[in-house]
Short mmCIF file of C-alpha atoms in Angstrom, two decimals:
data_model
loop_
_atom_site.label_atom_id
_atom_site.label_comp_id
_atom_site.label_asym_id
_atom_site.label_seq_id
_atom_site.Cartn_x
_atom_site.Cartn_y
_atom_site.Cartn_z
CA UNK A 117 -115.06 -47.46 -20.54
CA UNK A 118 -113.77 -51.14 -19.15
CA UNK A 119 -115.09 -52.53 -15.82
CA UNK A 120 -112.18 -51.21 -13.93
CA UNK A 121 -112.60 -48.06 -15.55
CA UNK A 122 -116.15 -48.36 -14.10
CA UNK A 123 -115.47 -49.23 -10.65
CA UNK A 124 -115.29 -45.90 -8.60
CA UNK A 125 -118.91 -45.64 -10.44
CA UNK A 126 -119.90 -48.55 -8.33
CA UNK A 127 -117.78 -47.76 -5.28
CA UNK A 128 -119.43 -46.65 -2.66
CA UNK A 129 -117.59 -45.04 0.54
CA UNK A 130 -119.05 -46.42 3.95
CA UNK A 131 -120.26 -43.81 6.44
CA UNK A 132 -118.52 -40.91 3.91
CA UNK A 133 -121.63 -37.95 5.45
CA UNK A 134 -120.60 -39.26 9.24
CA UNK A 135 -117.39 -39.21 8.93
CA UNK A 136 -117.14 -35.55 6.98
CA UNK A 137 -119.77 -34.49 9.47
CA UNK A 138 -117.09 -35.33 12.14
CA UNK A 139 -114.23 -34.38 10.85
CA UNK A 140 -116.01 -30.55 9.66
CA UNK A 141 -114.88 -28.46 12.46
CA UNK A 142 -111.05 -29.22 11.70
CA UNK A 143 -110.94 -29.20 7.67
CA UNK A 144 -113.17 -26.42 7.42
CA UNK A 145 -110.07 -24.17 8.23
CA UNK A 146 -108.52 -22.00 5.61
CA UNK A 147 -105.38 -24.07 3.95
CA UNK A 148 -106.49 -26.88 6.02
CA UNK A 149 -104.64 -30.44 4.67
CA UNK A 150 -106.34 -33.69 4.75
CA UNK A 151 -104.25 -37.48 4.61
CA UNK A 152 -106.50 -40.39 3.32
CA UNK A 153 -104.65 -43.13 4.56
CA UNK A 154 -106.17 -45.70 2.56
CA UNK A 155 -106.92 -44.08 -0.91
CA UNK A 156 -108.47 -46.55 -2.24
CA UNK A 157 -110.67 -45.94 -5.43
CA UNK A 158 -111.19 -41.80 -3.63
CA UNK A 159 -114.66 -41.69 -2.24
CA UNK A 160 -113.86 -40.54 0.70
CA UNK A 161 -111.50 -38.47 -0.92
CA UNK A 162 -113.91 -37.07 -3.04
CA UNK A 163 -116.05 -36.27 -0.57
CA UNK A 164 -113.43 -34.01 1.08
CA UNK A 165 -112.55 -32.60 -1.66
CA UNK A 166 -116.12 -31.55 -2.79
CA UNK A 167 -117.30 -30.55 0.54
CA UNK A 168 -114.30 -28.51 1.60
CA UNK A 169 -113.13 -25.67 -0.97
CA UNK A 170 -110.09 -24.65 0.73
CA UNK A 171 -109.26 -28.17 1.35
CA UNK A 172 -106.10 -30.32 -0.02
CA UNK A 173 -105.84 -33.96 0.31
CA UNK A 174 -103.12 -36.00 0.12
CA UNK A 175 -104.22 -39.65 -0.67
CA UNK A 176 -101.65 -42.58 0.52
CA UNK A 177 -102.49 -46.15 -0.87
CA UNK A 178 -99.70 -49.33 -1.34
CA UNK A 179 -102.04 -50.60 -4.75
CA UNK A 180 -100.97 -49.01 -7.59
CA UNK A 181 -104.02 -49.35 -9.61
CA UNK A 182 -106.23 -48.28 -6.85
CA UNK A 183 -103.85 -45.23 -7.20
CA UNK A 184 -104.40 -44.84 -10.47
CA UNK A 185 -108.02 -45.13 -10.80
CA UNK A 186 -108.63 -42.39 -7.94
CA UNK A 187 -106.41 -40.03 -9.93
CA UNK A 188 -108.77 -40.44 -12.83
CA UNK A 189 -111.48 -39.84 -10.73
CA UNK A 190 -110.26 -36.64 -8.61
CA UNK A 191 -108.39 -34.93 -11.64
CA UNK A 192 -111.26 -32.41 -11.50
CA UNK A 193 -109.72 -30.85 -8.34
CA UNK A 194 -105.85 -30.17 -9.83
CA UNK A 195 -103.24 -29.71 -7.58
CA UNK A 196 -105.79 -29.86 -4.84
CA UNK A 197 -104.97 -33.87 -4.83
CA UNK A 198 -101.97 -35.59 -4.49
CA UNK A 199 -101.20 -39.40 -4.90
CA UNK A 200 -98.82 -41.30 -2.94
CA UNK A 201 -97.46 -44.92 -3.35
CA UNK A 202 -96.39 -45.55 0.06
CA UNK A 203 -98.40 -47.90 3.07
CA UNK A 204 -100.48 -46.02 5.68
CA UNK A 205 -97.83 -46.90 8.39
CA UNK A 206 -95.56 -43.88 5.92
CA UNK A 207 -97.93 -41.26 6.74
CA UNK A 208 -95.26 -39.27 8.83
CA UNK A 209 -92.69 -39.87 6.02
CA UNK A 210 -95.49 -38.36 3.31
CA UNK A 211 -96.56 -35.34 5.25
CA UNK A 212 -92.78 -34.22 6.31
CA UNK A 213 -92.34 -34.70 2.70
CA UNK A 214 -94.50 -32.51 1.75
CA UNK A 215 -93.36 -29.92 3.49
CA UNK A 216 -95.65 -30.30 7.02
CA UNK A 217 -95.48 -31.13 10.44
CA UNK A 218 -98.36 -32.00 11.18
CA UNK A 219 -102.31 -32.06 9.29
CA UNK A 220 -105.66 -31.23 10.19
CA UNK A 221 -107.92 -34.04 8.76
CA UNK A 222 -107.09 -37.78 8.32
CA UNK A 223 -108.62 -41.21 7.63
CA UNK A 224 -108.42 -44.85 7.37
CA UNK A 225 -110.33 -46.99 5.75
CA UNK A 226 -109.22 -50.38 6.74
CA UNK A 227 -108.97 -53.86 5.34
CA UNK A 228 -109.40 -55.41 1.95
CA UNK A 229 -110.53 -52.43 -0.50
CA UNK A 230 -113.38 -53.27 -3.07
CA UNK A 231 -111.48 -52.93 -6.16
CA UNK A 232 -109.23 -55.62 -4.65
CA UNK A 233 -112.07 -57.84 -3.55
CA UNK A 234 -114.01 -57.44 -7.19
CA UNK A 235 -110.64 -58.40 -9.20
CA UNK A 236 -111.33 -61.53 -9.19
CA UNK A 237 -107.29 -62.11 -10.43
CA UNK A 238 -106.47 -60.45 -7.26
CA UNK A 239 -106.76 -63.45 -5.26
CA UNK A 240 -108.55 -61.99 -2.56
CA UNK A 241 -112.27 -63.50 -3.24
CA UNK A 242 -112.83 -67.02 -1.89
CA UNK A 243 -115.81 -67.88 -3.90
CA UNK A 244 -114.28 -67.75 -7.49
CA UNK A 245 -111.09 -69.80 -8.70
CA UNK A 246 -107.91 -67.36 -9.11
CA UNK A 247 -104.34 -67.09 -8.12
CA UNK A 248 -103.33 -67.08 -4.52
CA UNK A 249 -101.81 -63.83 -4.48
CA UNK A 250 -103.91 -61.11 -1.85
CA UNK A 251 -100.85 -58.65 -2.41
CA UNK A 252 -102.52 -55.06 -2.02
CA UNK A 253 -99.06 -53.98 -3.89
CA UNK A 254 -98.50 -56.67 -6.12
CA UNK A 255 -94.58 -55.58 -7.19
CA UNK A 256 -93.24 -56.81 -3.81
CA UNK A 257 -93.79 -59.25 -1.02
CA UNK A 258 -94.99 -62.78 -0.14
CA UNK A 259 -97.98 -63.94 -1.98
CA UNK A 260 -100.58 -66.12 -0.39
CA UNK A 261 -99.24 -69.24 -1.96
CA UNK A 262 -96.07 -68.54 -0.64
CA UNK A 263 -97.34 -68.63 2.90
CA UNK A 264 -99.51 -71.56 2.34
CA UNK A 265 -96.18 -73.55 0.56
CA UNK A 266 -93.44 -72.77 2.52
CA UNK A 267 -94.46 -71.79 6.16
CA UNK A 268 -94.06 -74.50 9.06
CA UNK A 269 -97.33 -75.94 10.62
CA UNK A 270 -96.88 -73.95 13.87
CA UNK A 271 -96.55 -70.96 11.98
CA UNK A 272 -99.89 -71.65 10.00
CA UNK A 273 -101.27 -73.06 12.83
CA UNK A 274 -100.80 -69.14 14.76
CA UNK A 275 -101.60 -66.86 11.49
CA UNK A 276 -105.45 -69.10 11.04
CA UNK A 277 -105.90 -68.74 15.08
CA UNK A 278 -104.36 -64.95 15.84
CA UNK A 279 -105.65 -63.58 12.73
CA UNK A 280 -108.24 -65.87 11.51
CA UNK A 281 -109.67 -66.65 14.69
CA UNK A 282 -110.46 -69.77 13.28
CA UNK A 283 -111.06 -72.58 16.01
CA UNK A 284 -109.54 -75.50 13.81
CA UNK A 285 -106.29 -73.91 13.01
CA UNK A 286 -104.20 -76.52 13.81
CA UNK A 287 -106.19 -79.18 11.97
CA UNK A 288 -106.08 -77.15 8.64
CA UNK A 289 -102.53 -76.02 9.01
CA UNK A 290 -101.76 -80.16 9.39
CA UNK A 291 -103.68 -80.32 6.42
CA UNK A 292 -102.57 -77.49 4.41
CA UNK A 293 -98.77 -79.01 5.13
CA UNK A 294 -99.89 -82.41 4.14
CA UNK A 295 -101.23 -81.47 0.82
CA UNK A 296 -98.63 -79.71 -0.20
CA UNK A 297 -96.04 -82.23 -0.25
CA UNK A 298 -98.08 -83.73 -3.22
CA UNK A 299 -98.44 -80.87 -4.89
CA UNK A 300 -97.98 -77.22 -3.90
CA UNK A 301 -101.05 -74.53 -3.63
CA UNK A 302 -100.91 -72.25 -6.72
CA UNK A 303 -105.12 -71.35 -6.65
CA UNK A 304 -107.78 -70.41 -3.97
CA UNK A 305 -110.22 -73.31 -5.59
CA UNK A 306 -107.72 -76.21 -4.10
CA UNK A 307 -107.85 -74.12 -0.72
CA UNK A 308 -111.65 -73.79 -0.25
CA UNK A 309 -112.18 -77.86 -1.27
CA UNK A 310 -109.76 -78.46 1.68
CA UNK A 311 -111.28 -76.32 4.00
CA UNK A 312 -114.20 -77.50 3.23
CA UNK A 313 -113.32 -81.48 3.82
CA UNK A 314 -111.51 -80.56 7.04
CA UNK A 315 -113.94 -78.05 8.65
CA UNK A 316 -116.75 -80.20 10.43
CA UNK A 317 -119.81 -79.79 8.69
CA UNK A 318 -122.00 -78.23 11.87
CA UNK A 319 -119.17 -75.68 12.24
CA UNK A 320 -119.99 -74.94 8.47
CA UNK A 321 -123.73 -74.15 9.08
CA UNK A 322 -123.07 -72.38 12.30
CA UNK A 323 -120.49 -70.07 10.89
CA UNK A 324 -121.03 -69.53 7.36
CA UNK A 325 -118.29 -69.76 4.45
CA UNK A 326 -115.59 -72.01 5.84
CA UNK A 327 -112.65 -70.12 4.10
CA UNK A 328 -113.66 -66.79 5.14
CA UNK A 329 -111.54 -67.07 8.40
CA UNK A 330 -108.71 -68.76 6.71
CA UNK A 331 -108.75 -66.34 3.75
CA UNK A 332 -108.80 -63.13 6.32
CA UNK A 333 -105.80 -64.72 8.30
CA UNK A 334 -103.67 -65.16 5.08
CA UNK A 335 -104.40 -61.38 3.91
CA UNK A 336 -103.45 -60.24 7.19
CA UNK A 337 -100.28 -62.05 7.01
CA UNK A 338 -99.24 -61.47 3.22
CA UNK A 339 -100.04 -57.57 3.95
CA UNK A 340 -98.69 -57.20 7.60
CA UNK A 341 -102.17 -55.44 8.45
CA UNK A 342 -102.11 -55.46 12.04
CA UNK A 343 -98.58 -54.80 12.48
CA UNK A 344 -98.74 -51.97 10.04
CA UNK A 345 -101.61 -50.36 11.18
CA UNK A 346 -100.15 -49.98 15.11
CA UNK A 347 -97.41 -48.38 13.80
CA UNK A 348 -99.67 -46.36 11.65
CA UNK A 349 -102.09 -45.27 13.81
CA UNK A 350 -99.57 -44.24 16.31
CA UNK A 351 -97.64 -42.40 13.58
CA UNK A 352 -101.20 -40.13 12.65
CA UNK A 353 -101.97 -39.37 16.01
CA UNK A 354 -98.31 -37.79 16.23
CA UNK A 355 -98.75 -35.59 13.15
CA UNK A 356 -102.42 -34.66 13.76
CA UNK A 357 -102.56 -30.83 14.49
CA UNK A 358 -103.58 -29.33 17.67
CA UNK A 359 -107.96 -29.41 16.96
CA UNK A 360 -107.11 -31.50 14.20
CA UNK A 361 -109.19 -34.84 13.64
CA UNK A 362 -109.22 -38.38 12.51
CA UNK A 363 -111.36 -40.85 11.85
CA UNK A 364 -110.75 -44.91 11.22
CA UNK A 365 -112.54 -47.16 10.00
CA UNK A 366 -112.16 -50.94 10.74
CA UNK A 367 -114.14 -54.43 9.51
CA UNK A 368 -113.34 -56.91 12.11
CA UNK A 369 -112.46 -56.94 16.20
CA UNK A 370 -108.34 -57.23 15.57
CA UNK A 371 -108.42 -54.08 14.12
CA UNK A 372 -111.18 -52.31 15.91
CA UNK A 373 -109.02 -53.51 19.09
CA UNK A 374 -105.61 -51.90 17.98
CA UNK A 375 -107.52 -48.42 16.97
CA UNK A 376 -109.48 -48.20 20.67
CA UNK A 377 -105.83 -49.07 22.47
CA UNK A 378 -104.13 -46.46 20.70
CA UNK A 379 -107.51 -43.87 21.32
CA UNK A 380 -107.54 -45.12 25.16
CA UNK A 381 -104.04 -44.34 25.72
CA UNK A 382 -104.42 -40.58 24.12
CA UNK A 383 -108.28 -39.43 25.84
CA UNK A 384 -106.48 -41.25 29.96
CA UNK A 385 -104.68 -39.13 31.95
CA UNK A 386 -101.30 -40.70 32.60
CA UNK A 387 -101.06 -38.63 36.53
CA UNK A 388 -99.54 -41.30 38.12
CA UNK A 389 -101.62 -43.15 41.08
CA UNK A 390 -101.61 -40.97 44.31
CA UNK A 391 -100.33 -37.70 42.54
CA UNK A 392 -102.90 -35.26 44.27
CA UNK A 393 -102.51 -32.92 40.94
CA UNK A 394 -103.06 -33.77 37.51
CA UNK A 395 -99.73 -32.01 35.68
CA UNK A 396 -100.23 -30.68 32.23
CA UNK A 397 -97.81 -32.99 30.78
CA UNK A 398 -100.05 -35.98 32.22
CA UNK A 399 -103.45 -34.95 30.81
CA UNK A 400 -104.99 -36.38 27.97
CA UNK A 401 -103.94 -35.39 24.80
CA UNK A 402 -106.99 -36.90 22.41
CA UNK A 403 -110.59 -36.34 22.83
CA UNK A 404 -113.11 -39.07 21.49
CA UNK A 405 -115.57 -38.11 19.26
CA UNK A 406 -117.72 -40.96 18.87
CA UNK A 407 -118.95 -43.05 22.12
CA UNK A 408 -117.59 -46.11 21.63
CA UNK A 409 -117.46 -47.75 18.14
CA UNK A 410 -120.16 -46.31 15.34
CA UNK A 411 -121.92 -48.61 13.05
CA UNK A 412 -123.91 -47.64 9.64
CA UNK A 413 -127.58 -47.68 9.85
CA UNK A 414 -129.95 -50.26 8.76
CA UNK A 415 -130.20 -48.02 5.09
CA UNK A 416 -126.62 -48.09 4.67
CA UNK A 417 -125.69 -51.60 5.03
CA UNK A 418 -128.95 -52.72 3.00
CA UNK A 419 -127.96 -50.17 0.37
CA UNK A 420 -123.95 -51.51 0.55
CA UNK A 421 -123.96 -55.29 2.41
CA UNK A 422 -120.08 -54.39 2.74
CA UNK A 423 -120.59 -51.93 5.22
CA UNK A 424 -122.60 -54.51 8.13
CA UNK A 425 -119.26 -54.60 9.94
CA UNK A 426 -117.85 -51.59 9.62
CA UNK A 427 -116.80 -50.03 13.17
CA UNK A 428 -116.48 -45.78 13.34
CA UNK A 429 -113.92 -44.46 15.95
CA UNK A 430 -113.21 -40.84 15.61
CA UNK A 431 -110.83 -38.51 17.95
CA UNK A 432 -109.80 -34.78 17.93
CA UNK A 433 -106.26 -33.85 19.68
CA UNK A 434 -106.81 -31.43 22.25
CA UNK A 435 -103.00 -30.86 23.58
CA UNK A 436 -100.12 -30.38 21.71
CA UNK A 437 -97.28 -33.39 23.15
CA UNK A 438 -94.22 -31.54 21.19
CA UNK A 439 -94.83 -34.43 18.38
CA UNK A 440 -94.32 -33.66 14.75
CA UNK A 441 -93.55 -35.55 11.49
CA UNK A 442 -89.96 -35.51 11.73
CA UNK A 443 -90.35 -36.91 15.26
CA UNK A 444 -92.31 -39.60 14.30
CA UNK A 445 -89.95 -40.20 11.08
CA UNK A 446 -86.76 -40.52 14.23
CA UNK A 447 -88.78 -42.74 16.32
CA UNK A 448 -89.23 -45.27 13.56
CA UNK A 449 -86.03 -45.29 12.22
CA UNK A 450 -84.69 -46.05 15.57
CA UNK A 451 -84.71 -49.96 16.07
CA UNK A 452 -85.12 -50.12 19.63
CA UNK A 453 -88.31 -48.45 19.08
CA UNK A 454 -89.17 -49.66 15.86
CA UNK A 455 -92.61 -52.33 16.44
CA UNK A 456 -91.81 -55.69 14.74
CA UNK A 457 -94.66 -57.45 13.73
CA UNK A 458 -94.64 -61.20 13.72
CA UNK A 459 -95.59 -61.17 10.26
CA UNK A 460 -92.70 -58.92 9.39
CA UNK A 461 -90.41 -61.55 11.42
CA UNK A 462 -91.68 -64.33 9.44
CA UNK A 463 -90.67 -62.71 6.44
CA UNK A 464 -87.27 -61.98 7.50
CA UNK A 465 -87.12 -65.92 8.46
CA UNK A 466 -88.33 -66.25 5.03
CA UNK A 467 -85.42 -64.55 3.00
CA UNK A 468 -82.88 -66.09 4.73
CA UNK A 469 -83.97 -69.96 4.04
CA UNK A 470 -85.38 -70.17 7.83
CA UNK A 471 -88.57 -71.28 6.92
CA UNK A 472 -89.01 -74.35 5.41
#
């Protein structure tokens, strides 16, 4: 068997007996369907699967080989599983495909999976030389380099400090544009020596690795993660089934801060200030699970160092808000009501020679 072959051996899902324990009462149901939203290499998928007999899963992931290597590994439940290549912000589009409305059980695992942090020809690793690419589906988009090459300082200089938060953004956007001229960025090993020259050296031993901010902000940008996963988790919440449940899963505070917005706005009742009565249509629709954010314990991040930042926020919906798949489908496809991300903008500006 090759390495790759090997890697769901290694893979280990983060919080996979919390997150089944919490999501138990609602996929325990006869016929109940579960969405994985981020597929990855199946272990939480597997874990559904094994723990829930009457269970079916439907596993979305954008990486093809991530989709491929969970198929080998969950062909033991048949038709049971079912692989889509689609992002997580298409959940609405798979399920209504599939023939549902709505779903009992779903989750997200978010971020950078480990398959695509351990192929080291991925891109997505800062510590070994390889292509700038951090595409999670690598047969469309911008790559990394093309960021790095071809957007404007200012542009840089917001990705490193909105997505990065990295406080010397604008001097290593100045630098990146600088260096460039000479000759452009093809690998991450040209990157890190930069960073590395223009990061002071105190901010270095403060804050650890000095391209881990700079390498987060361009995989947020080259994948559209924030933008896609507000529309996403908007778009779950509208297919989740009356005393259904999901659970997400997020690795740093941009993310975690999108999830508890869009759980906030489902577990507040919208009555209006001064109404005396709360209305039906005005109470909350979501009920949280978990109080506050979850972390793993001590065990689990010793046993798996990956999981030290991983944040747990579950919910259950409680009220039905006449929200299905195909009205979820609607609202995207109207672009009124369609969320633009700025990513997504600076792509556009891309393909029609606006950046420069």
């Amino acid at each position: 068997m090759t390495d790759r072959g090997q890697a769901h051996e290694r893979h280990v899902p983060i919080m996979r007996d919390r997150i089944l324990d919490l999501l138990a009462p609602a996929l325990s149901r006869e016929g109940a369907v579960h969405v994985d939203g981020t597929l990855g290499m199946g272990g939480h998928a597997e874990g559904v699967l094994e723990r829930f007999a009457q269970c079916r899963v439907i596993g979305i992931d954008r990486d093809g080989e991530a989709l491929a290597l969970a198929g080998e590994r969950l062909a033991r439940f048949g038709d049971r599983f079912t692989a889509v290549h689609a992002t997580n912000d298409q959940i609405a589009r798979v399920v209504l495909a599939a023939g549902l409305q709505h779903v009992d059980g779903i989750v997200f695992d978010l971020g950078v999976s480990s398959l695509q942090l351990d192929e080291e020809d991925r891109g997505f690793a800062y510590r070994v030389d390889a292509p700038l690419d951090m595409r999670m589906d690598q047969t469309s988009g911008l790559t990394a380099a093309d960021v790095l090459n071809e957007y404007p300082v200012e542009e840089l200089t917001r990705i490193l400090r909105d997505y990065g938060e990295e406080r010397f953004a604008r001097k290593i956007a100045t630098a990146i544009v600088r260096e460039r001229a000479t000759e452009p960025f093809t690998t991450s090993a040209r990157l890190v020596e930069l960073l590395r020259r223009v990061i002071p050296v105190a901010s270095q031993r403060q804050s650890g690795h000095p391209a881990k901010r700079t390498f987060q902000a361009l995989r947020i940008e080259v994948n559209d993660e924030l933008g896609g996963w507000a529309r996403a988790v908007a778009a779950a919440i509208d297919v989740l089934a009356v005393g259904g449940r999901m659970a997400a899963l997020s690795f740093h505070s941009l993310e975690d801060r999108l999830t508890k917005r869009a759980i906030a706005a489902g577990t507040t009742s919208s009555t209006p200030p001064g109404l005396p009565v709360e209305l039906p249509e005005h109470a909350p629709y979501l009920r949280a699970l978990t109080r506050g954010a979850e972390e793993p314990d001590d065990a689990e991040v010793l046993a798996n160092p990956r999981a030290a930042s991983a944040k747990l926020r579950a919910v259950e919906r409680i009220r039905d808000t006449g929200t299905t798949a195909t009205t979820a489908v609607q609202r995207r496809a109207t672009p009124s009501q369609a969320p633009t991300s700025r990513a997504t903008t600076s792509r556009r500006a891309h393909r029609k020679g606006a950046v420069r």
